[in-house]
PDB file of C-alpha atoms and ligand atoms in Angstrom:
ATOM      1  CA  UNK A   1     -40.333  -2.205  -8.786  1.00  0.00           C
ATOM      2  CA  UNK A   2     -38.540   1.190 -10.151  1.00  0.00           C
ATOM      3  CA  UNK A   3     -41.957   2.124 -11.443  1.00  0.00           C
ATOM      4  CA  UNK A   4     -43.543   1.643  -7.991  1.00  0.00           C
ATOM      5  CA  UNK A   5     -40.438   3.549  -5.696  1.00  0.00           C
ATOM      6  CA  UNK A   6     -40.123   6.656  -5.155  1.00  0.00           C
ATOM      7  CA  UNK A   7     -39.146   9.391  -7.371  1.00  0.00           C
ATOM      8  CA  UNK A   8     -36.096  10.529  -5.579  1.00  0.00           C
ATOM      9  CA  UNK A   9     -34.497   7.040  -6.442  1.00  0.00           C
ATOM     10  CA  UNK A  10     -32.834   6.546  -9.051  1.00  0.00           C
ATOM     11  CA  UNK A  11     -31.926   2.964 -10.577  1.00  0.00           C
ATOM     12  CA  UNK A  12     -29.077   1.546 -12.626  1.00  0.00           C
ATOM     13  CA  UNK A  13     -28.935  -2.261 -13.202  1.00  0.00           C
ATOM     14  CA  UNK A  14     -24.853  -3.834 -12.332  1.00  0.00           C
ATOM     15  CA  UNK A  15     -24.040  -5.766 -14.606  1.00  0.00           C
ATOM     16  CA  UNK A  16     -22.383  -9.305 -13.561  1.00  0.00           C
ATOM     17  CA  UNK A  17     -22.943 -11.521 -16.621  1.00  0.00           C
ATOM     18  CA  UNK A  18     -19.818 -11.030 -18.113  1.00  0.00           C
ATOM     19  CA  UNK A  19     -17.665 -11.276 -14.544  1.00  0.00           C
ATOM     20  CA  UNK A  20     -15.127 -14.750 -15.174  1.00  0.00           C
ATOM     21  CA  UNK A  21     -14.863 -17.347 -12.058  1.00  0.00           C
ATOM     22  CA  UNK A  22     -13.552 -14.911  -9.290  1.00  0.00           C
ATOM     23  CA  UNK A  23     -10.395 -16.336  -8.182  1.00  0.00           C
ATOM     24  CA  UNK A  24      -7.584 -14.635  -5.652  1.00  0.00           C
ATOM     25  CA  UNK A  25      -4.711 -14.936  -8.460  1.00  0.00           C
ATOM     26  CA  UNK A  26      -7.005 -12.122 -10.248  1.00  0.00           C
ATOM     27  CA  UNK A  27      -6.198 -10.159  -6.650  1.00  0.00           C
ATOM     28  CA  UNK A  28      -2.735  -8.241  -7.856  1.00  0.00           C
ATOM     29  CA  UNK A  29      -4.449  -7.467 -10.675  1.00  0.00           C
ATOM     30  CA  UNK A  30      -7.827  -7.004 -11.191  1.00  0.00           C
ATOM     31  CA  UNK A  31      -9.571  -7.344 -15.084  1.00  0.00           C
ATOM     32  CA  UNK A  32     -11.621  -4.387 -15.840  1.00  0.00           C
ATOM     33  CA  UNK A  33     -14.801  -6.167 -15.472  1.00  0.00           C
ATOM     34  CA  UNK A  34     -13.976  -6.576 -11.854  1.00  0.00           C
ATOM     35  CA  UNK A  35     -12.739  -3.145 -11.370  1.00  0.00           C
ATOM     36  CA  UNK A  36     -16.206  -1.879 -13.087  1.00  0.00           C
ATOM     37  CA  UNK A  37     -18.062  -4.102 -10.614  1.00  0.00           C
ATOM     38  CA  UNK A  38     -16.524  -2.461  -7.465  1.00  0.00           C
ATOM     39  CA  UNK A  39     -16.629   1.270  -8.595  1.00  0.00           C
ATOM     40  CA  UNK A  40     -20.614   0.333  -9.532  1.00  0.00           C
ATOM     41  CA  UNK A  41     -21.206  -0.634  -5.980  1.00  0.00           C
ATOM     42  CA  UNK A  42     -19.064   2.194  -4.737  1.00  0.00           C
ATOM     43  CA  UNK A  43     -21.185   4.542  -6.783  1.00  0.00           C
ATOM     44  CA  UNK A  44     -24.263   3.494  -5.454  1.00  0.00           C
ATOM     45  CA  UNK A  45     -26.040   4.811  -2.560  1.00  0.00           C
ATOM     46  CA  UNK A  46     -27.947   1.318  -1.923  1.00  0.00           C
ATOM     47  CA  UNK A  47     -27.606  -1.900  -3.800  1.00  0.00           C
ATOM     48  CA  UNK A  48     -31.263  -3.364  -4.154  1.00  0.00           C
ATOM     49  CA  UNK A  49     -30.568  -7.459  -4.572  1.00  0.00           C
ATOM     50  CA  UNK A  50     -33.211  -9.120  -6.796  1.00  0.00           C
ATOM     51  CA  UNK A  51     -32.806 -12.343  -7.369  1.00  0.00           C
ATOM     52  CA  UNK A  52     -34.290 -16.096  -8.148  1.00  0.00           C
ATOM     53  CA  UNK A  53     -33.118 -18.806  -5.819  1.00  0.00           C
ATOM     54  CA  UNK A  54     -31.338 -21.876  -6.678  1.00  0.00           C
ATOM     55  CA  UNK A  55     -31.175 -25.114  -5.248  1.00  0.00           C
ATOM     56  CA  UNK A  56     -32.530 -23.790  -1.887  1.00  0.00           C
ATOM     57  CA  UNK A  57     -29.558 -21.100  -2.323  1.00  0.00           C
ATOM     58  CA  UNK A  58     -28.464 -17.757  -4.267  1.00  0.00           C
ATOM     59  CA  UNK A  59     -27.366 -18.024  -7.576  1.00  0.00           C
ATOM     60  CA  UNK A  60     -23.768 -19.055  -8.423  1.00  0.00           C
ATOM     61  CA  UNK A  61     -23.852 -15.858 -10.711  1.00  0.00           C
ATOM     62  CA  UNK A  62     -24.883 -13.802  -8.086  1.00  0.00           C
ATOM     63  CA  UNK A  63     -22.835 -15.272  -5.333  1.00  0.00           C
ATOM     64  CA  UNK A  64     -19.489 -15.031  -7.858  1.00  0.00           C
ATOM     65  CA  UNK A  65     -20.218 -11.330  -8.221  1.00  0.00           C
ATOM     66  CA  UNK A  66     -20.052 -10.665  -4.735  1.00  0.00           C
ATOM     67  CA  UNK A  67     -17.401 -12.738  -4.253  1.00  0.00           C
ATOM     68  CA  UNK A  68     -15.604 -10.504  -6.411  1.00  0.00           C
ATOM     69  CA  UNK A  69     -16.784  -6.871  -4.574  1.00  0.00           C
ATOM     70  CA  UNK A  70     -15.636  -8.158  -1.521  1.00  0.00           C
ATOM     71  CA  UNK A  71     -12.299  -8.500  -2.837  1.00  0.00           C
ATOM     72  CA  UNK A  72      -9.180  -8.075  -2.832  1.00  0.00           C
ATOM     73  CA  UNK A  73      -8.913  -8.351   1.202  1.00  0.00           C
ATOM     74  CA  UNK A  74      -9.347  -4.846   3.145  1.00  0.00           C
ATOM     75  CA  UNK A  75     -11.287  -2.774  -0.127  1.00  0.00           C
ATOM     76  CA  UNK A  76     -14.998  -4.985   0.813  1.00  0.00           C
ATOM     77  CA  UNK A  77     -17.025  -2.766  -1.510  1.00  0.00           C
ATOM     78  CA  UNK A  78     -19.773  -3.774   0.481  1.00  0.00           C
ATOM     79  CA  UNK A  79     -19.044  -2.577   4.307  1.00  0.00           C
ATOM     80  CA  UNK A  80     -21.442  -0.151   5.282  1.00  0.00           C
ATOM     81  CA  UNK A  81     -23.719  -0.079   2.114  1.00  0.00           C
ATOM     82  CA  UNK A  82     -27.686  -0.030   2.903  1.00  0.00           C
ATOM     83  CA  UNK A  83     -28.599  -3.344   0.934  1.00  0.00           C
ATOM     84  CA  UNK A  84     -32.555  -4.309   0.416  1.00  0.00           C
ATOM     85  CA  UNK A  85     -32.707  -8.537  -1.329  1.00  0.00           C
ATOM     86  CA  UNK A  86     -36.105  -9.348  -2.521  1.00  0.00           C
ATOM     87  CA  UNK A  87     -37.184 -12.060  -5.320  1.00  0.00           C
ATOM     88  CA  UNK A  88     -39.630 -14.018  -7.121  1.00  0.00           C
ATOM     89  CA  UNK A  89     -40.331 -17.634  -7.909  1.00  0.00           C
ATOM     90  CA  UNK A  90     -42.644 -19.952  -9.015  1.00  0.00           C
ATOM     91  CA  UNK A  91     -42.334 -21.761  -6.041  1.00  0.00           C
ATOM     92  CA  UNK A  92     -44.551 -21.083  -2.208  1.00  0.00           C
ATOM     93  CA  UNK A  93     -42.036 -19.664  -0.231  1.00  0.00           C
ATOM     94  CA  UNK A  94     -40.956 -16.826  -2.990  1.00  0.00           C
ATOM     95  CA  UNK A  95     -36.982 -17.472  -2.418  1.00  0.00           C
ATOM     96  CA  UNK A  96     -36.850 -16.984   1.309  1.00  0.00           C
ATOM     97  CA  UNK A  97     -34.171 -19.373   1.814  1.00  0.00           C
ATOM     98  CA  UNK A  98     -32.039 -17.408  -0.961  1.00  0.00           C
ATOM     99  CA  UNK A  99     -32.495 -14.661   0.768  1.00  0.00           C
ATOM    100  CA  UNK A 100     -32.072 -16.395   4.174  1.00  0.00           C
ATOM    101  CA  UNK A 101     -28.134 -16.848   2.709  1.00  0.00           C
ATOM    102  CA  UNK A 102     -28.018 -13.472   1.473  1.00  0.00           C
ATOM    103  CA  UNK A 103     -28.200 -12.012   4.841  1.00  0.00           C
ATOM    104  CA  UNK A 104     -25.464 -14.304   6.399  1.00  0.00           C
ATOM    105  CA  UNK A 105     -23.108 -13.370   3.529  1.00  0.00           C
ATOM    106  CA  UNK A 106     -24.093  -9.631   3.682  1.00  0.00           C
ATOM    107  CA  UNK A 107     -23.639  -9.700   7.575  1.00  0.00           C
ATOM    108  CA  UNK A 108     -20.222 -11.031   6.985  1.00  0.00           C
ATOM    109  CA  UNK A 109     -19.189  -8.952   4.687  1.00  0.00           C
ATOM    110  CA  UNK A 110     -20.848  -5.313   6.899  1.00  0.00           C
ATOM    111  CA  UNK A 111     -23.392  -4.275   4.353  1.00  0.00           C
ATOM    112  CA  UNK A 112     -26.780  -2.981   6.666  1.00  0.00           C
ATOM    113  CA  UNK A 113     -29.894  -4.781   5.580  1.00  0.00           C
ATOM    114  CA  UNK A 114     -33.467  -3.861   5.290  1.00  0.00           C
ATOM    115  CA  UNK A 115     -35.006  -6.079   7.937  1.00  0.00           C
ATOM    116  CA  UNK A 116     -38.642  -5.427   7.345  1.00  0.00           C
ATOM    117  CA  UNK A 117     -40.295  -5.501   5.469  1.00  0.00           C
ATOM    118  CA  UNK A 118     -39.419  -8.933   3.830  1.00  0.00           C
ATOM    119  CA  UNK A 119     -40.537  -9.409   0.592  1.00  0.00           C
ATOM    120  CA  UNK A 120     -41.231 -13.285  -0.658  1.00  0.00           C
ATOM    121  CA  UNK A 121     -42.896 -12.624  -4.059  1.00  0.00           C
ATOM    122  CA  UNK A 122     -44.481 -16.105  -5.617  1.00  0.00           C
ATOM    123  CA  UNK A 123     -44.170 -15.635  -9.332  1.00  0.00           C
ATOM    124  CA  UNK A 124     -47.361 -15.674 -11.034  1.00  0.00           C
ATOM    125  CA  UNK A 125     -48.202 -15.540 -14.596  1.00  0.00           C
ATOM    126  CA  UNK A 126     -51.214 -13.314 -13.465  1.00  0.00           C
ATOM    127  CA  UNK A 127     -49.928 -11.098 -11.233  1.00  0.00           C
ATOM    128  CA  UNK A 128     -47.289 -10.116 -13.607  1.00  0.00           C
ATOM    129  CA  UNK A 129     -47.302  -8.697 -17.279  1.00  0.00           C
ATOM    130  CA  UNK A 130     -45.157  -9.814 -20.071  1.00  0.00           C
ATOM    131  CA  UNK A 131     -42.944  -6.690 -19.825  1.00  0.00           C
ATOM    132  CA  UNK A 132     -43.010  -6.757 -15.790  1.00  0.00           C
ATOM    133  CA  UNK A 133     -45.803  -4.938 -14.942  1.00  0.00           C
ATOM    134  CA  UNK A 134     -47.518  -5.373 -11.650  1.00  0.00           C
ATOM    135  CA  UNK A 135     -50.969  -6.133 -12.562  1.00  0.00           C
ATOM    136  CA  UNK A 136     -52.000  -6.988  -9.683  1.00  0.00           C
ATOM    137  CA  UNK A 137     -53.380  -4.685  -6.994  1.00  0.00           C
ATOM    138  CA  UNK A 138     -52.340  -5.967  -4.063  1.00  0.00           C
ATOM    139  CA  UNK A 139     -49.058  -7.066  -5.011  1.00  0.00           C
ATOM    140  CA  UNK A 140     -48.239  -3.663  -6.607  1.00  0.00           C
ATOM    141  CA  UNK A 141     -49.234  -1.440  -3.325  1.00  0.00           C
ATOM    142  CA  UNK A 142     -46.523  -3.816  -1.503  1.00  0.00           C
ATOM    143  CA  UNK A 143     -44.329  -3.847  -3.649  1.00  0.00           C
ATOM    144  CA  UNK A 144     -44.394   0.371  -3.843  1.00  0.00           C
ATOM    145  CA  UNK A 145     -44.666  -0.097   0.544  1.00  0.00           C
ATOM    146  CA  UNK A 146     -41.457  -2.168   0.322  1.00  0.00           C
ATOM    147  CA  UNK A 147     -40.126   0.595  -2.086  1.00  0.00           C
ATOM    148  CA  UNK A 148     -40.669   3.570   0.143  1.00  0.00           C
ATOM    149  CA  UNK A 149     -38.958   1.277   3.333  1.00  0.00           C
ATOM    150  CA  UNK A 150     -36.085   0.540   1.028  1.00  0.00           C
ATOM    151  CA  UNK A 151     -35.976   4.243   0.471  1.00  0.00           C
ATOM    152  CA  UNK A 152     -35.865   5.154   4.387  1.00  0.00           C
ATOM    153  CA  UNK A 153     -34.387   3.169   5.354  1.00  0.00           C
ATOM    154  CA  UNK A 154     -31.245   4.098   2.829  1.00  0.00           C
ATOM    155  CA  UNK A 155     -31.203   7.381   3.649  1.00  0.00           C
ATOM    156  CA  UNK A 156     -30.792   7.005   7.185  1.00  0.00           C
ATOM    157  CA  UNK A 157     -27.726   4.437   7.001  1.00  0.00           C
ATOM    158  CA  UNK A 158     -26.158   7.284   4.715  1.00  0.00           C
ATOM    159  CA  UNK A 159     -26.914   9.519   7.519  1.00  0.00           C
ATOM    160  CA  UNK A 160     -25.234   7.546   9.999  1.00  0.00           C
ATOM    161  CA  UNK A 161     -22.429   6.849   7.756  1.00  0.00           C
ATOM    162  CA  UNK A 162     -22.120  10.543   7.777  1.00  0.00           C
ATOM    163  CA  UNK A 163     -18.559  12.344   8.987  1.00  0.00           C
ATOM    164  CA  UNK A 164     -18.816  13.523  12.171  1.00  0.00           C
ATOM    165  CA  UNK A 165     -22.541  11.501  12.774  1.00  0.00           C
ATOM    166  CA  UNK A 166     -21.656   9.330  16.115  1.00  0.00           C
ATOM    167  CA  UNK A 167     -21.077   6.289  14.715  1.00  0.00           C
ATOM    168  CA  UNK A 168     -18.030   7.956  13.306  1.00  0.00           C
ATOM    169  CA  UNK A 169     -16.628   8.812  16.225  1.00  0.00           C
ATOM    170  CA  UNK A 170     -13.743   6.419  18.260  1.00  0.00           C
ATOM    171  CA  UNK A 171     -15.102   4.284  20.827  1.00  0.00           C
ATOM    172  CA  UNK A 172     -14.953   5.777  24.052  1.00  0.00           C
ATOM    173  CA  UNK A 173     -15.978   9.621  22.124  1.00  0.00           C
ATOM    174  CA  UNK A 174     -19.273   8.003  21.463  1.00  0.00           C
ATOM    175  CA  UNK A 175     -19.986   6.616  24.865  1.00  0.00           C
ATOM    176  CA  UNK A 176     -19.058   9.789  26.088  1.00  0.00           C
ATOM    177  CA  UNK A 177     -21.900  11.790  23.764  1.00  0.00           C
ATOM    178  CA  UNK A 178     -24.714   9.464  24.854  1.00  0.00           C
TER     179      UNK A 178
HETATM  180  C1  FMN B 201     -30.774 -24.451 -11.284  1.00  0.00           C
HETATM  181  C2  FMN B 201     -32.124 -23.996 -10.778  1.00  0.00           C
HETATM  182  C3  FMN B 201     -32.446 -24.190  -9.454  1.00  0.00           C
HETATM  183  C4  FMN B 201     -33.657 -23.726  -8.958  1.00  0.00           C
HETATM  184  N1  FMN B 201     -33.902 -23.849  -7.632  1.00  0.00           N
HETATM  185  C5  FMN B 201     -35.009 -23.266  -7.112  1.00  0.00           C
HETATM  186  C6  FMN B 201     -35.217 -23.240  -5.710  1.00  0.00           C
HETATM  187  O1  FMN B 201     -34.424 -23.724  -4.914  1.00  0.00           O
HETATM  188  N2  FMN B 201     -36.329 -22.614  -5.239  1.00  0.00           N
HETATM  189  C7  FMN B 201     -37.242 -22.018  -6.082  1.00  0.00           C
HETATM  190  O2  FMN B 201     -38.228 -21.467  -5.610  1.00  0.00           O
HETATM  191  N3  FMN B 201     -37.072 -22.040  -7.434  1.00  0.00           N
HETATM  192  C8  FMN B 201     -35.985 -22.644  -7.959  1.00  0.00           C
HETATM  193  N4  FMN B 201     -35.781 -22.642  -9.318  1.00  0.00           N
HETATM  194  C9  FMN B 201     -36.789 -22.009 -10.186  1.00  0.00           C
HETATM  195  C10 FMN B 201     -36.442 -20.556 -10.382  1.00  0.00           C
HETATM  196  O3  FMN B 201     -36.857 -19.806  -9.261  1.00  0.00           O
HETATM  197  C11 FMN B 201     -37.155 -20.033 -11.616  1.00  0.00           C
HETATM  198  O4  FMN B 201     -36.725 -20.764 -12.717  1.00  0.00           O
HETATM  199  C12 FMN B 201     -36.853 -18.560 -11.797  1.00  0.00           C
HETATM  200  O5  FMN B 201     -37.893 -18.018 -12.575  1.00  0.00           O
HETATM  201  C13 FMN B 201     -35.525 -18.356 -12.526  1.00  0.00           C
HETATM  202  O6  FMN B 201     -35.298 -16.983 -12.706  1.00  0.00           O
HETATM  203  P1  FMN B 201     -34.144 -16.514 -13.718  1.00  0.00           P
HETATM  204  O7  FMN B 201     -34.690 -16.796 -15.091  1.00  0.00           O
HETATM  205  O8  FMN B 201     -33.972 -15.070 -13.430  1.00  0.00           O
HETATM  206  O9  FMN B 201     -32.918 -17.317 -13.429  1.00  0.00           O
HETATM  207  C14 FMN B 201     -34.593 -23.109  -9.818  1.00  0.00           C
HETATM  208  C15 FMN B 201     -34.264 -22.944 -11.181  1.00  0.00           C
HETATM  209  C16 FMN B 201     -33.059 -23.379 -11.643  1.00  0.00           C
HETATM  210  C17 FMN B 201     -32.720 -23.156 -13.107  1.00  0.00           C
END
């Protein structure tokens, strides 16, 4: 997928594998793993979710790690940040109920999600290489389509997140500029 997007975006993977069991007794204090996590997401311009599914759900890894940017209450590392999920399995329906879950927790939690296209990828040992290589033609111009609408459709929450863009403004100061 970086190989396919665009060349204005740059990636870097967040790590979460070494991220303990969030809990709120870490909230007075948090361990530098979940300090790194937050100022990683705060970094980024988008967060791109890839991910498996499990047991008709996201991944407990996955699920602790956001957990843990949401927190502690009122700094939600996540409010406002354009957020793309997309994943692969071996299974038909290519992890749509993972990502079905994804949206309710990212909806929750304020992050603005890529709507369409959705992207259900069934895992193939054909359709991908050894080292993750699209080999597959069809597959690989979707994959760079849903690359370029993750792209778009980044910059324009950043552009709405903008000072001084409308949705910046108080309440009644917007209705008044429409
Ligand atoms: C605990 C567990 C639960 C799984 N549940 C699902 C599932 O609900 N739907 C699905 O399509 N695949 C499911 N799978 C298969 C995974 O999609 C497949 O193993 C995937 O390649 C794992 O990716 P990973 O190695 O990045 O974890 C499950 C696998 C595991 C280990």
């Amino acid at each position: 997928m970086i190989h396919l997007a665009p060349e204005e975006l740059e990636f870097t993977e967040i790590t979460i594998k070494d991220l303990p069991l969030y809990s709120y007794d870490y909230d007075a204090d948090f361990p530098p793993e979940g300090r790194a996590l937050k100022e990683a997401i705060e970094a980024a311009d988008g967060i791109l979710f890839v991910s498996p599914e499990y047991n008709r759900s996201i991944p407990g890894a996955l699920k602790n790690a956001i957990d843990w940017g949401s927190r502690p209450w009122g700094t939600n590392s996540f409010a406002r940040k354009p957020t793309g999920i997309i994943g692969a399995s071996p299974g038909s329906i290519g992890t749509a109920v993972m990502q079905s879950s994804m949206r309710s927790v990212l909806s929750f939690l304020d992050a603005p999600q890529l709507n369409a296209p959705e992207a259900y990828i069934t895992y193939k040992a054909e359709v991908f290489g050894d080292d993750g290589e699209v080999k597959d033609g069809s597959t690989a111009k979707f994959l760079g389509h849903y690359m370029d609408e993750y792209a778009a459709f980044v910059a324009r929450v950043l552009a709405a997140n903008a000072p001084g863009h409308i949705g910046d403004l108080e309440p009644d100061a917007a209705k008044l500029s429409r």
